[in-house]
């Protein structure tokens, strides 16, 4: 069983959620889960993720990335939204 900080990278065709998995601040892997398992997440959301044998056991939303101030979190989300608006 492995625990990661996950970042919702993208939602594909409304059917799959791609989560980038981080360990000690470094990108180590990604996990793709059915949208039905993660209905309440949006792109760039931060999650506490537990995976065992490539199965998502836990995905708990966090208000901010561990070690990040709330201001940094708001700025990151604003920049992410701006990038989406420009594409």
C-alpha angles and dihedrals in degrees: 000000000000130000122208142167104246130200119200100235099180146335111232118214090329088285108084134040117210112207121191109216121217131191120188089350094304126113107244106163146333133241129203117209132178113264088234089068093051105033095147100053129098132195113289094020115145117231140184102227131193117192129182123181090348090304121123107234101167134016111173119177116235124204090227143357110278108265092020122114119234089248091055089048092053091047092050092050092047091051091048092052092048091052090052091050091052095051 
